[in-house]
Amino acid sequence: MHIEEWLQTIPAGWLCALVGLVIGLESLGIPLPGEIVLVSAALLSAKGVVSPVWVAVCASAGAIIGDSIGYMIGRKGGKPLFERLGRRFPKHFGPKHIAKGEHYFHRFGVWAVFVGRFIALLRILAGPLAGALRMPYWKFLIANVLGGIVWASGTTAALFYLGQAADRWLKGFSWVGLAVAVLFGIGTTWFLKRRAASALDEGDLEGVVRGPIDV
């Protein structure tokens, strides 16, 4: 069963709670498909299954709370935490992933927390890494709150209106729209994976500083 079909079987209130829970767990460092759940719920809101406002509110709350808990975990566990996670989840917390995350933090500072909400790698690492690298909590919190609200509300609003427009348009061009969407998704995924792999293989991580962040 497709995830969107499965979500339709859940009552609206529980669906919003599930969105917040999955995004919250992903934000504190557990590799879960938070963005996929948010996208699916936002598209369902375009069909009237659930309120887009509550989807955005629950997603924002989950992102903010999850990142804050992840920050506390990272601050307490430090670098040894990522070494243990790297052994258990090498696809998400491998040395290259952590080094790339640290590179973003030392290059962009607090903005890495805000922008990280829109990047798959940093969405999982942002909270724990910020804590482990001793970023001041008040700066982290501001970027965390702004990033969580902009990401969740913006994604929900965009997909809500896009879903409504697409639903009307696809009534006459369903197979064409499906083909275009599939090809676009495959092409985008391939491009992003190539760019990510290329970035990790380049020598831009050699100068990474691994001390505390105070920006």
mmCIF file of C-alpha atoms in Angstrom, residues 3 13 23 38 40 102 147 197:
data_model
loop_
_atom_site.group_PDB
_atom_site.id
_atom_site.type_symbol
_atom_site.label_atom_id
_atom_site.label_comp_id
_atom_site.label_asym_id
_atom_site.label_seq_id
_atom_site.Cartn_x
_atom_site.Cartn_y
_atom_site.Cartn_z
ATOM 1 C CA ILE A 3 2.028 5.730 2.022
ATOM 2 C CA GLY A 13 -6.615 14.208 14.223
ATOM 3 C CA ILE A 23 9.036 14.638 11.843
ATOM 4 C CA LEU A 38 4.638 15.795 5.354
ATOM 5 C CA SER A 40 1.703 13.096 1.610
ATOM 6 C CA GLU A 102 30.441 19.753 10.387
ATOM 7 C CA GLY A 147 13.490 26.970 10.026
ATOM 8 C CA ALA A 197 28.285 12.050 -4.138
#
